[in-house]
Each structure stands twice: as C-alpha cells, then as structure tokens.
mmCIF file of C-alpha atoms in Angstrom:
data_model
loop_
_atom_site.group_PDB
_atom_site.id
_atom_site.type_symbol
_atom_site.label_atom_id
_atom_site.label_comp_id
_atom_site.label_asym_id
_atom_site.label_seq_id
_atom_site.Cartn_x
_atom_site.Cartn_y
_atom_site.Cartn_z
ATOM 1 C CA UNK A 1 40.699 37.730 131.417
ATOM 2 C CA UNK A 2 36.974 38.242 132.509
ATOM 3 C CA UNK A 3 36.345 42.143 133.341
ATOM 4 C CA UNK A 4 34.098 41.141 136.682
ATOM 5 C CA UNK A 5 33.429 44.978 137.742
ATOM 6 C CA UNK A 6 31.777 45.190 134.344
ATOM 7 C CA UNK A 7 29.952 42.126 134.276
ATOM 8 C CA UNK A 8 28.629 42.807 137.775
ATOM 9 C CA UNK A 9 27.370 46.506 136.537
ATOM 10 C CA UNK A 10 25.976 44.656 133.685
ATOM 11 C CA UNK A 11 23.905 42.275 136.153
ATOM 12 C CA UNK A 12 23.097 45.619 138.568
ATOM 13 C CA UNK A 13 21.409 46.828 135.325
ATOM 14 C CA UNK A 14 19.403 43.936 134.573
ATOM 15 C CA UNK A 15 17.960 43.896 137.980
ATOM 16 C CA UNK A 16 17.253 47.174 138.131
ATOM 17 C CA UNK A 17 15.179 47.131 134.796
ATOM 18 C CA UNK A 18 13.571 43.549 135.987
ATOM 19 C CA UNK A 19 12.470 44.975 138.935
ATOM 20 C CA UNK A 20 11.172 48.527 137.467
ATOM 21 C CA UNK A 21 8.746 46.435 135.194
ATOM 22 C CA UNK A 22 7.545 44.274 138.231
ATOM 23 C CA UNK A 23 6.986 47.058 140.201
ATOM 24 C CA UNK A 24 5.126 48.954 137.062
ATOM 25 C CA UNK A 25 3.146 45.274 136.347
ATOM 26 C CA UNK A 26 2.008 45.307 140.183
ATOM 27 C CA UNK A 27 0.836 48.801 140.543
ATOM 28 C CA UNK A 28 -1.052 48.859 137.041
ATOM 29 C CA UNK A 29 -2.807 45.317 138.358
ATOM 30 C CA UNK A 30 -4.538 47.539 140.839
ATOM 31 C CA UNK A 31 -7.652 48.424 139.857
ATOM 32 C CA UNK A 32 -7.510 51.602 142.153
ATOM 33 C CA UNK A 33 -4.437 52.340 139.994
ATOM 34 C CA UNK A 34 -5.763 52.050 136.816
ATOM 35 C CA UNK A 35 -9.023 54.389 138.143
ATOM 36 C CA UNK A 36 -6.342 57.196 138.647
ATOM 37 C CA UNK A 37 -4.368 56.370 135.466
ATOM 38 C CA UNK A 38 -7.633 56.337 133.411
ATOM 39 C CA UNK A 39 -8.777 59.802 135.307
ATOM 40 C CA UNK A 40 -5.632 61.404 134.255
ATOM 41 C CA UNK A 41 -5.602 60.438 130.657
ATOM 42 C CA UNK A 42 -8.993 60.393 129.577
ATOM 43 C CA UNK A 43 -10.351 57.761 127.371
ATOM 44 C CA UNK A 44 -6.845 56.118 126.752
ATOM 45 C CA UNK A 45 -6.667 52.389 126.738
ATOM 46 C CA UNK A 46 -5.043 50.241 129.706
ATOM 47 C CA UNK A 47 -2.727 48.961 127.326
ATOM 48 C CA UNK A 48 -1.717 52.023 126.111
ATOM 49 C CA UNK A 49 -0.533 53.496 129.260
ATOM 50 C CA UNK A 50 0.980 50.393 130.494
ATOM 51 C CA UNK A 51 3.838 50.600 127.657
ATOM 52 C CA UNK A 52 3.859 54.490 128.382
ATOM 53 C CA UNK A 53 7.321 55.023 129.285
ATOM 54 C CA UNK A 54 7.982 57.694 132.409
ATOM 55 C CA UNK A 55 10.626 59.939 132.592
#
C-alpha cells in the first residue's frame, strides 16, 4: 500500500526547495541586487555568493 501523506510531504518539499532557488535565481539576476550583495561582501565573486547558502 502507497503511504500518500508521505509522498505528498515528499512533493511539499520539493516545491518548497524549487521555488527557494527560483526566488534566489530572480533576485541575484537583479543587478541592483547584486550592487548590495557585492557592497556587503567586498570583492567576492557573483558566483560565489550565489551558491552561498543562508541560514
């Protein structure tokens, strides 16, 4: 028998996390973002702070 409530948790989860690293994608797209970002952390590389993770 198929557990549903944990397969739909399971799914809950994957859209959460799909739609955390759209929402991180879109913001660090703006270059008024990335400005900010680059004030804040110095010399650091886009790239680098785009795969920071944030508590």
């Amino acid at each position: 028998m198929e557990d549903k409530s944990g397969n739909s948790v399971k799914e809950v989860i994957k859209i959460h996390i799909c739609l955390d690293l759209w929402v991180e994608r879109e913001l660090l797209s703006k270059p008024e973002i990335e400005k900010v970002l680059q004030e804040q952390y110095g010399s650091i590389s886009f790239m680098q702070v785009s795969n920071h993770t944030y508590p």
